[in-house]
Structures are given as structure tokens and as C-alpha cells.
Amino acid sequence: MVADGKLGFATRQIHAGQAPAPGAGALALPIYQTTAYAFPTAERAAAYFDRSREGFIYSRTGNPTVAAVERRLASLEGGVGAILFASGQAAVAATVLTLAGPGDQIVASSKLYGGTTNLLADNLAARGIRVDFVEGPADLDAWRAAITPATRALYAESISNPNADVADIEGLAGIAHGAGVPLIVDNTLPTPYLTRPIEWGADIVVHSVSKFLSGHGTVIAGAVIDAGSFDYGAHPDRFANFAGQLRHFDGIELLRDYGRGGRLSPTGANVAFLVKARVEQLHDFGADAAPVTAFLIEQGLETLSLRIRQHVANAQAVAEWLEGHAGVAAVHYPGLASSPQHALARKYAPEGPGAVFSFEIRGGEAEAHRFIDALRLFTDAANIGDVRSLVIHPYSTTHSSITEAEKRASGVTPGLIRLSVGVEDLPDILADLQRGFDAIGFAA
Ligand SMILES: *Cc1c(COP(=O)(O)O)cnc(C)c1O
């Protein structure tokens, strides 16, 4: 394995966290399709179980194929470690539940993926975790005002799905740390190639790996990457759940043994959050990613920078073309100089704010449906981040299960259309979109 500290992004997306495998020396990442692992001795088995030694026990809590992808993602985001989950939803849920319990509160941006809104607003509320949504996520004073003694984390999407709102990560990190809580950033849309939230002060990064990271629309997976930056021991009033013994493990204290310099931390980094999440969430709830899924993710990661550059170039051109089109009422792409988000996008994603954004056609739901049904290159699908161009009508699909008020807060109107611009040839992409406009009476 190449020591990755000084290597560039494109080098790490191919090499970080993986060496030729022992045995036959397989160069590609082997798929360890195994449930369990042979212990060399009963004494070693006991050491794995009491955590005095690191080793694979059972694939629900760790697998070599999955572990290689976890190391790669940690390297690309600049974290101390990562956990791969069965889905982005599982990763987000595990993150929040590692930090918060009944009576606690999370402060979140209102500009979120619909599934995250469902989880935070309904499901977690039913478990006694209150989530307060900040309506204008750019308004840092509104975030400050929402924080209470019960707050356990701030939560935002670096670039939001579907409207590409850009979070002021540095500003939010300052507010979070001033209050003694970590900042969680969902970095699904830009990927670490475009934005690395940890470099701006985020403590925990979550991903839907189903999207650009894997990149080919073949898997459902999620990830949590920990910066190792947040000192839970310094805020015992808020993080009593980190104090004392690690759940299920007699004699192991989470902060003492897995905090910075802890005797059980493999590199001396602060991995308390990751160990708590692995033990309480992965071990107990079992929402782990499969080895074949990890292999497919690894294949996607190897070309991440190449794909994203093409996605972004196409998205910028599409957004500019739409902005000048008679059939368009508004384009929500922060890569446009006219966007109120442009300055934030330049700061946090200087190579371009991703390839997922939405625009409003002139008309409502009926026109949006006719537009989408006329497209032939774009596929109407509930996904983003595929090499293929995808389109959807959020109001009647991805965001249909949230309330009218929540739709309004996340900017989802009846005429809104979301695009995930693929890596096909630009003229073919534009010609297809014009087909949609022709269907609702707007010539080129
Ligand atoms: C898709 C998505 C999720 C949920 O991830 P799944 O892999 O579908 O479970 C979370 N956040 C964002 C921003 C997403 O786009």
C-alpha cells in the first residue's frame, strides 16, 4: 500500500487503502464473499472479541473488501476513518443515533434530500429526538438561534438535493464548535473531488454512495467519514452518552481508549465516534454494505475525478443554455453568475457545484410531466449521480410524501424539474431537452 499523505486526489482514488492481496496477489480488489473468518487460535479469537486486537470476526461488523473502500473514502475526504453502510439513509440514521437519544435535539437545514427530511422530521421525532429546521440555511443567525442545551449536532447538505443550495460550511462549523456540538455534512452531491467539508471544519461527513461516488447507478450504499476532530470528552454536559464504558464491552472506556492517543486507537487518532457507531449501529442494527457492493463502489471511485469533471462541464453548459431559454422561468444552479449562491459555490466548489440541479419551466405539474415524457436520452428515474442523464419531477415523486409546507421550505414547486446531467456528448443532451420544450410549445 502506498502511504497516501502526500499523494494527489486522482492517485488516491485508485490506490489509497488497498495493496495487492496476499495469496495470488490479485491486483484488483478481491471480493471477500465470506460470512466469517478462521481464527488462528482460540486465544486470538478472544483478543478480537475483547477488542485488545483488531481483526475480522463476522462480516456484519467488518469485511476486508468493505474495509478497503472505507479506507479509500476516508482518504478522499481527509478523515481518520469511515464506515460503509447498506444505504445513504442507513448512514444518516446511524450518525444521528450515535450522537442523539430521546430528549435531544438536532438543528438541520430545511434544504435537504426528501428521504432525510422524512427520517429527521417524522421517524426521529417519534423516537423522541427533536429536529429543528432552519428555513434560511444561509442565515447563520437563524442557526445560532435554534441551538439549545439539548442540541447534539448541526446537519446540512454541502450542496442540497434537489435545488443545489450551497451550505456555508465554514460558518456552520464555527457556530457548531462555539456551541460545543459537531457539524455533520452530507457531501453526496459534490463528492470529495469538488468539496471536502472536513477542510472547512466539518466533523462528520455522510454520503449516499449510491450516487456519484459509485457513479454507474448499480448499487445502494452509504458512508460515514469521521474527521476525528470533535472532542466529545470536552462537552460532558452534551455527550454523556460517550462517557464511561463502551456498550457491550466490559472494561473498555470509549473516550479513554478510543479518543485521541487512546491505547486501542490504531493510529492514535480520535475514533471514539466511529467505534461507537460501529458497535451500536452496525453491530446491533446490521445495516452493513455487502462485499460485492463495496467492489462496485471501488470500481467507480477509480474514475471519480474524470467523471466529475465531465459531469460538471456538461451541467454548467446545460444550466447556461436553460437560463437563456424562453420555456424556463428559473434555473437553480449555483454555477451561474446570476445565482445568489454563486459566491458560496466559488468558495466551496471552485471547480463547479456538481451536476444535479433543478429548474422551473413555464407552467405547472401538467407541463412538467409532458416535458419529461418527451425526453428520450434523459431517463425519468428516482436517482442522481449516474453516468446517464436522469430527470424527475420532485413535486409528484421524491418529495410527494412531505407536507406542502415542507415542499415550500425545500423549494419544491409544481413546475420544478430536477436534472442529473450525465457524461454523454453535450449536443445530444441539449437536443433532448429541446424535445421536452417542443412538447410544451417552446421552440428553440
Ligand atoms: C440519495 C440521497 C440520500 C439517501 O441515500 P440512499 O443511498 O438512497 O439511501 C441522502 N442524501 C442525499 C443528498 C441523497 O441524494
Coordinates of C-alpha atoms and ligand atoms in Angstrom, one line a residue:
M1 CA 0.0 0.0 0.0
V2 CA 1.3 3.5 -0.9
A3 CA 1.5 5.9 2.1
D4 CA -1.2 8.4 1.0
G5 CA -0.5 11.5 3.0
K6 CA 1.2 13.4 0.1
L7 CA -0.4 11.9 -2.9
G8 CA -2.9 13.8 -5.1
F9 CA -6.6 13.1 -5.3
A10 CA -6.6 11.1 -8.6
T11 CA -3.7 8.9 -7.3
R12 CA -5.5 8.2 -4.0
Q13 CA -8.9 7.4 -5.7
I14 CA -7.0 4.5 -7.3
H15 CA -4.5 3.4 -4.6
A16 CA -5.5 4.6 -1.2
G17 CA -6.3 1.9 1.3
Q18 CA -5.5 -1.1 -0.9
A19 CA -2.5 -3.2 -1.6
P20 CA -2.1 -6.3 -3.8
A21 CA -3.9 -9.1 -1.9
P22 CA -1.9 -11.8 -0.2
G23 CA -2.3 -15.2 -1.8
A24 CA -2.4 -15.0 -5.6
G25 CA -1.5 -11.3 -5.4
A26 CA -4.8 -10.1 -7.0
L27 CA -4.2 -6.5 -8.2
A28 CA -7.9 -5.6 -8.4
L29 CA -9.8 -5.5 -5.1
P30 CA -10.7 -9.1 -4.2
I31 CA -14.4 -9.7 -3.2
Y32 CA -14.2 -11.4 0.2
Q33 CA -17.5 -13.2 -0.2
T34 CA -17.4 -14.7 3.3
T35 CA -19.6 -14.6 6.4
A36 CA -16.9 -15.4 8.9
Y37 CA -13.1 -15.7 9.3
A38 CA -11.0 -18.5 10.6
F39 CA -9.3 -17.6 13.9
P40 CA -5.7 -18.8 14.0
T41 CA -6.0 -19.7 17.7
A42 CA -8.7 -19.6 20.3
E43 CA -6.6 -17.0 22.2
R44 CA -6.6 -14.8 19.2
A45 CA -10.3 -15.1 18.8
A46 CA -10.7 -14.0 22.4
A47 CA -8.5 -11.0 21.7
Y48 CA -10.6 -10.0 18.7
F49 CA -13.7 -10.3 20.8
D50 CA -12.4 -8.2 23.8
R51 CA -11.0 -5.7 21.2
S52 CA -7.5 -5.9 22.6
R53 CA -6.5 -6.8 19.0
E54 CA -8.1 -5.7 15.7
G55 CA -9.3 -8.5 13.4
F56 CA -12.2 -9.7 11.3
I57 CA -14.8 -11.7 13.2
Y58 CA -18.0 -11.8 11.2
S59 CA -18.9 -9.8 8.1
R60 CA -21.7 -7.8 9.8
T61 CA -19.1 -5.8 11.7
G62 CA -16.2 -5.8 9.2
N63 CA -15.1 -7.4 5.9
P64 CA -11.8 -6.9 4.0
T65 CA -13.4 -5.7 0.8
V66 CA -15.6 -3.3 2.7
A67 CA -12.7 -2.1 4.8
A68 CA -10.6 -1.3 1.7
V69 CA -13.4 1.0 0.5
E70 CA -13.8 2.6 3.9
R71 CA -10.0 3.4 3.9
R72 CA -10.3 4.9 0.4
L73 CA -13.3 7.1 1.3
A74 CA -11.5 8.3 4.5
S75 CA -8.5 9.2 2.4
L76 CA -10.5 11.1 -0.2
E77 CA -12.5 13.1 2.4
G78 CA -9.5 13.6 4.7
G79 CA -10.9 11.7 7.7
V80 CA -9.4 9.3 10.2
G81 CA -11.8 6.5 9.2
A82 CA -15.1 5.6 7.7
I83 CA -17.9 3.1 7.9
L84 CA -19.7 1.8 4.9
F85 CA -23.5 1.2 5.3
A86 CA -26.2 -0.5 3.3
S87 CA -27.6 2.8 2.1
G88 CA -27.2 6.6 2.5
Q89 CA -30.3 6.5 4.7
A90 CA -28.7 4.0 7.0
A91 CA -25.6 6.1 7.2
V92 CA -27.5 9.2 8.1
A93 CA -29.7 7.4 10.6
A94 CA -26.7 5.7 12.2
T95 CA -24.9 9.0 12.5
V96 CA -27.7 10.9 14.2
L97 CA -28.5 7.9 16.5
T98 CA -24.8 7.6 17.6
L99 CA -25.0 11.3 18.8
A100 CA -28.5 11.8 20.0
G101 CA -31.2 10.0 22.0
P102 CA -34.6 10.8 23.5
G103 CA -34.8 14.4 24.7
D104 CA -32.0 15.5 22.4
Q105 CA -32.3 17.9 19.5
I106 CA -30.7 18.2 16.1
V107 CA -30.6 21.5 14.2
A108 CA -30.8 21.0 10.4
S109 CA -31.1 22.9 7.2
S110 CA -34.5 22.8 5.7
K111 CA -32.9 22.3 2.2
L112 CA -32.5 18.5 2.4
Y113 CA -33.0 15.4 0.4
G114 CA -36.6 14.2 0.8
G115 CA -35.6 10.9 2.5
T116 CA -33.5 12.8 5.0
T117 CA -36.5 15.1 5.8
N118 CA -38.7 12.0 6.3
L119 CA -36.1 10.5 8.6
L120 CA -35.4 13.6 10.6
A121 CA -38.9 15.2 10.8
D122 CA -41.1 12.1 11.3
N123 CA -39.1 9.0 12.3
L124 CA -36.7 10.5 14.7
A125 CA -39.4 12.7 16.2
A126 CA -41.3 9.5 17.0
R127 CA -38.2 8.3 18.9
G128 CA -38.0 11.5 21.0
I129 CA -35.3 13.3 19.0
R130 CA -36.5 16.7 18.1
V131 CA -35.2 18.2 14.9
D132 CA -35.5 22.0 14.3
F133 CA -35.2 23.1 10.7
V134 CA -33.6 26.3 9.8
E135 CA -35.6 27.9 7.0
G136 CA -33.0 30.1 5.5
P137 CA -29.9 28.0 5.8
A138 CA -27.7 30.8 4.6
D139 CA -28.8 32.9 7.6
L140 CA -26.2 32.0 10.2
D141 CA -28.0 33.9 12.9
A142 CA -31.0 31.6 12.5
W143 CA -28.8 28.6 13.1
R144 CA -27.4 30.2 16.2
A145 CA -30.9 31.0 17.5
A146 CA -32.1 27.4 17.0
I147 CA -29.4 25.9 19.3
T148 CA -30.5 24.9 22.8
P149 CA -28.8 23.0 25.7
A150 CA -30.3 19.8 24.1
T151 CA -28.6 20.3 20.7
R152 CA -26.3 17.4 19.8
A153 CA -25.3 18.3 16.2
L154 CA -25.9 20.6 13.3
Y155 CA -26.8 19.0 10.0
A156 CA -26.6 20.3 6.4
E157 CA -26.0 19.2 2.8
S158 CA -22.9 20.8 1.3
I159 CA -24.9 21.2 -1.9
S160 CA -28.5 20.3 -1.5
N161 CA -30.7 17.9 -3.4
P162 CA -32.6 18.9 -5.5
N163 CA -32.1 22.7 -5.6
A164 CA -28.3 22.9 -5.2
D165 CA -28.3 25.3 -2.3
V166 CA -24.7 25.7 -1.1
A167 CA -24.1 25.5 2.7
D168 CA -21.7 27.9 4.3
I169 CA -19.7 25.0 5.9
E170 CA -17.0 27.2 7.5
G171 CA -19.7 29.4 9.0
L172 CA -21.7 26.5 10.3
A173 CA -18.6 24.8 11.7
G174 CA -17.8 27.9 13.7
I175 CA -21.3 28.1 15.1
A176 CA -21.3 24.3 15.9
H177 CA -18.0 24.4 17.7
G178 CA -18.9 27.6 19.6
A179 CA -21.9 25.7 20.9
G180 CA -19.9 22.5 21.7
V181 CA -21.5 20.3 19.1
P182 CA -20.2 18.6 15.9
L183 CA -21.2 19.6 12.4
I184 CA -22.5 16.8 10.1
V185 CA -22.4 17.5 6.4
D186 CA -24.0 15.3 3.7
N187 CA -21.5 15.6 0.8
T188 CA -23.3 13.4 -1.7
L189 CA -23.8 16.0 -4.5
P190 CA -20.3 17.5 -4.9
T191 CA -18.3 14.4 -3.7
P192 CA -14.9 15.0 -2.2
Y193 CA -13.5 15.7 -5.6
L194 CA -15.3 19.1 -5.7
T195 CA -15.8 19.8 -1.9
R196 CA -14.1 18.5 1.1
P197 CA -16.2 19.6 4.2
I198 CA -13.6 18.4 6.7
E199 CA -11.1 21.0 5.3
W200 CA -13.7 23.7 6.2
G201 CA -14.3 22.4 9.7
A202 CA -17.0 19.7 9.4
D203 CA -16.6 16.9 11.9
I204 CA -18.6 14.2 10.3
V205 CA -19.3 13.7 6.5
V206 CA -22.1 11.4 5.3
H207 CA -22.8 10.1 1.8
S208 CA -25.2 8.3 -0.3
V209 CA -22.6 6.2 -2.1
S210 CA -25.4 5.1 -4.5
K211 CA -24.8 8.4 -6.4
F212 CA -21.6 9.9 -7.9
L213 CA -19.1 8.0 -5.7
S214 CA -20.1 4.6 -7.2
G215 CA -21.3 6.6 -10.3
H216 CA -22.9 4.0 -12.5
G217 CA -26.3 3.5 -10.9
T218 CA -25.5 0.0 -9.8
V219 CA -25.6 0.0 -6.0
I220 CA -27.3 1.2 -2.9
A221 CA -24.8 2.2 -0.2
G222 CA -23.9 4.9 2.2
A223 CA -20.9 6.0 4.2
V224 CA -19.9 8.0 7.3
I225 CA -16.5 9.6 7.4
D226 CA -15.2 11.0 10.7
A227 CA -12.7 13.8 10.8
G228 CA -11.6 12.7 14.3
S229 CA -11.8 16.4 15.2
F230 CA -14.6 16.6 17.7
D231 CA -13.6 16.2 21.4
Y232 CA -16.8 14.6 22.9
G233 CA -15.0 14.4 26.3
A234 CA -14.7 18.2 26.4
H235 CA -18.5 18.6 26.4
P236 CA -19.7 16.1 29.0
D237 CA -23.0 18.1 29.5
R238 CA -24.0 17.3 25.9
F239 CA -22.3 14.0 25.4
A240 CA -23.0 11.9 28.5
N241 CA -23.7 9.1 26.1
F242 CA -19.9 9.0 25.2
A243 CA -18.9 8.8 28.8
G244 CA -18.0 5.6 30.6
Q245 CA -17.9 2.1 29.2
L246 CA -18.3 1.2 25.5
R247 CA -21.6 -0.6 25.2
H248 CA -21.2 -4.4 25.2
F249 CA -17.5 -4.3 26.2
D250 CA -16.6 -4.6 29.9
G251 CA -13.5 -2.7 30.8
I252 CA -13.3 -0.6 27.6
E253 CA -14.0 3.1 28.0
L254 CA -14.9 4.8 24.8
L255 CA -13.2 8.2 25.3
R256 CA -10.2 7.0 27.2
D257 CA -9.4 4.0 24.9
Y258 CA -10.6 5.3 21.5
G259 CA -10.2 9.1 22.0
R260 CA -7.0 11.0 20.8
G261 CA -4.0 9.0 21.9
G262 CA -6.2 6.2 23.3
R263 CA -4.5 2.8 23.8
L264 CA -6.8 1.0 21.4
S265 CA -6.9 3.6 18.6
P266 CA -4.9 2.0 15.8
T267 CA -3.2 5.3 14.7
G268 CA -3.7 7.3 17.9
A269 CA -6.4 9.3 16.2
N270 CA -9.7 10.1 17.9
V271 CA -12.0 7.3 16.6
A272 CA -14.5 7.4 19.5
F273 CA -17.4 8.3 17.3
L274 CA -16.6 5.6 14.7
V275 CA -16.2 2.9 17.3
K276 CA -19.5 3.9 19.0
A277 CA -21.2 3.9 15.6
R278 CA -19.8 0.6 14.6
V279 CA -20.7 -1.1 17.8
E280 CA -24.1 0.4 18.5
Q281 CA -25.3 0.9 14.9
L282 CA -23.6 -1.6 12.6
H283 CA -23.3 -4.5 15.1
D284 CA -26.8 -4.0 16.6
F285 CA -28.9 -2.9 13.6
G286 CA -26.8 -4.7 10.9
A287 CA -27.3 -2.2 8.0
D288 CA -23.9 -3.1 6.5
A289 CA -22.8 -2.9 2.9
A290 CA -22.2 -6.2 1.0
P291 CA -18.7 -7.1 -0.3
V292 CA -19.9 -7.1 -3.9
T293 CA -21.4 -3.7 -3.3
A294 CA -18.0 -2.5 -2.0
F295 CA -16.3 -3.9 -5.1
L296 CA -18.6 -2.0 -7.4
I297 CA -18.0 1.2 -5.4
E298 CA -14.3 0.7 -5.6
Q299 CA -14.5 0.4 -9.4
G300 CA -16.5 3.7 -9.5
L301 CA -14.1 5.5 -7.3
E302 CA -11.1 4.8 -9.6
T303 CA -12.5 7.2 -12.2
L304 CA -14.3 9.7 -9.8
S305 CA -12.3 12.8 -10.8
L306 CA -12.6 12.1 -14.6
R307 CA -16.3 11.5 -14.4
I308 CA -17.0 14.5 -12.2
R309 CA -15.0 16.9 -14.4
Q310 CA -17.2 15.8 -17.4
H311 CA -20.4 15.9 -15.3
V312 CA -19.6 19.5 -14.2
A313 CA -18.7 20.8 -17.6
N314 CA -21.9 19.4 -19.1
A315 CA -24.0 20.7 -16.2
Q316 CA -22.6 24.2 -16.4
A317 CA -23.3 24.3 -20.2
V318 CA -26.8 22.9 -19.7
A319 CA -27.6 25.5 -17.0
E320 CA -26.4 28.4 -19.2
W321 CA -28.5 27.1 -22.1
L322 CA -31.6 26.7 -19.9
E323 CA -31.1 30.2 -18.5
G324 CA -31.5 31.7 -22.0
H325 CA -34.5 29.5 -22.9
A326 CA -38.0 31.0 -23.4
G327 CA -39.6 27.9 -21.7
V328 CA -37.7 28.4 -18.4
A329 CA -38.9 30.5 -15.5
A330 CA -35.8 30.0 -13.3
V331 CA -32.6 27.9 -13.1
H332 CA -31.3 26.9 -9.7
Y333 CA -27.6 26.2 -10.4
P334 CA -25.0 28.0 -8.3
G335 CA -22.5 27.7 -11.1
L336 CA -24.4 30.5 -12.9
A337 CA -23.0 34.0 -12.3
S338 CA -26.7 35.2 -11.8
S339 CA -27.2 32.8 -8.9
P340 CA -27.4 34.3 -5.4
Q341 CA -25.4 31.3 -4.3
H342 CA -22.6 31.9 -6.8
A343 CA -20.1 33.4 -4.3
L344 CA -20.6 30.4 -1.9
A345 CA -20.2 28.0 -4.8
R346 CA -17.0 29.6 -5.9
K347 CA -15.7 29.3 -2.4
Y348 CA -16.7 25.7 -1.6
A349 CA -16.7 24.1 -5.1
P350 CA -14.3 26.1 -7.2
E351 CA -14.2 23.5 -10.0
G352 CA -18.0 23.6 -10.2
P353 CA -21.0 22.9 -8.0
G354 CA -21.8 19.4 -9.2
A355 CA -24.3 18.1 -11.9
V356 CA -27.6 17.9 -10.0
F357 CA -29.8 20.9 -10.1
S358 CA -33.4 21.9 -10.9
F359 CA -35.1 24.5 -13.0
E360 CA -38.7 25.7 -13.2
I361 CA -40.5 25.5 -16.5
R362 CA -43.1 28.0 -17.6
G363 CA -46.2 26.0 -16.5
G364 CA -47.1 23.7 -13.7
E365 CA -47.3 20.0 -13.0
A366 CA -49.1 19.1 -16.3
E367 CA -46.4 20.8 -18.4
A368 CA -43.6 19.3 -16.3
H369 CA -45.0 15.8 -16.9
R370 CA -45.4 16.5 -20.7
F371 CA -41.8 17.8 -20.8
I372 CA -40.4 14.8 -19.1
D373 CA -42.4 12.3 -21.1
A374 CA -41.0 13.8 -24.4
L375 CA -37.3 13.2 -23.4
R376 CA -35.5 10.2 -24.9
L377 CA -31.9 10.5 -23.8
F378 CA -32.8 11.6 -20.2
T379 CA -34.4 8.8 -18.3
D380 CA -37.2 9.6 -15.8
A381 CA -35.8 7.9 -12.7
A382 CA -35.5 8.3 -9.0
N383 CA -31.8 8.6 -9.0
I384 CA -28.9 11.0 -9.5
G385 CA -25.2 10.7 -10.0
D386 CA -25.3 8.1 -12.8
V387 CA -23.2 8.5 -15.9
R388 CA -26.5 8.5 -17.7
S389 CA -28.5 11.8 -17.7
L390 CA -31.6 11.5 -15.5
V391 CA -34.7 13.6 -14.9
I392 CA -37.5 13.7 -12.4
H393 CA -40.4 15.8 -11.2
P394 CA -39.7 16.1 -7.5
Y395 CA -43.1 17.6 -6.6
S396 CA -45.0 14.4 -7.6
T397 CA -42.3 11.8 -6.8
T398 CA -39.3 12.2 -4.5
H399 CA -40.9 15.0 -2.4
S400 CA -44.5 13.8 -2.7
S401 CA -44.6 12.3 0.9
I402 CA -43.6 15.5 2.7
T403 CA -46.1 18.2 3.6
E404 CA -47.0 21.2 1.4
A405 CA -45.2 23.4 3.9
E406 CA -42.1 21.2 3.8
K407 CA -42.2 21.3 0.0
R408 CA -42.3 25.0 0.0
A409 CA -39.4 25.2 2.6
S410 CA -37.3 23.0 0.4
G411 CA -38.2 25.0 -2.7
V412 CA -40.1 22.2 -4.5
T413 CA -42.8 23.8 -6.7
P414 CA -45.2 22.1 -9.2
G415 CA -43.1 23.4 -12.2
L416 CA -39.8 22.2 -10.8
I417 CA -37.8 19.7 -12.8
R418 CA -34.6 18.1 -11.4
L419 CA -31.8 17.1 -13.7
S420 CA -28.8 14.9 -13.1
V421 CA -26.6 15.7 -16.0
G422 CA -24.7 12.7 -17.3
V423 CA -21.4 12.4 -19.2
E424 CA -22.9 12.0 -22.7
D425 CA -22.0 14.4 -25.5
L426 CA -23.3 17.9 -24.8
P427 CA -25.1 18.5 -28.2
D428 CA -27.1 15.3 -27.6
I429 CA -28.1 16.4 -24.1
L430 CA -29.3 19.8 -25.3
A431 CA -31.1 18.4 -28.3
D432 CA -33.0 16.1 -25.9
L433 CA -34.0 18.9 -23.6
Q434 CA -35.3 20.9 -26.6
R435 CA -37.5 17.9 -27.4
G436 CA -39.1 18.5 -24.0
F437 CA -39.6 22.2 -24.7
D438 CA -41.1 21.4 -28.1
A439 CA -43.7 19.2 -26.3
I440 CA -44.9 22.2 -24.3
G441 CA -44.8 24.7 -27.1
F442 CA -41.4 26.4 -26.7
A443 CA -39.4 26.3 -29.9
A444 CA -35.6 26.5 -29.8
Ligands
LIG1 C1 -29.9 9.8 -2.2 C2 -29.5 10.6 -1.1 C3 -29.6 10.2 0.2 C4 -30.1 8.8 0.6 O1 -29.2 7.8 0.1 P1 -29.6 6.3 -0.3 O2 -28.4 5.7 -0.8 O3 -30.6 6.5 -1.4 O4 -30.2 5.7 0.9 C5 -29.1 11.0 1.2 N1 -28.7 12.3 0.9 C6 -28.7 12.8 -0.3 C7 -28.2 14.2 -0.6 C8 -29.1 12.0 -1.4 O5 -29.1 12.5 -2.6

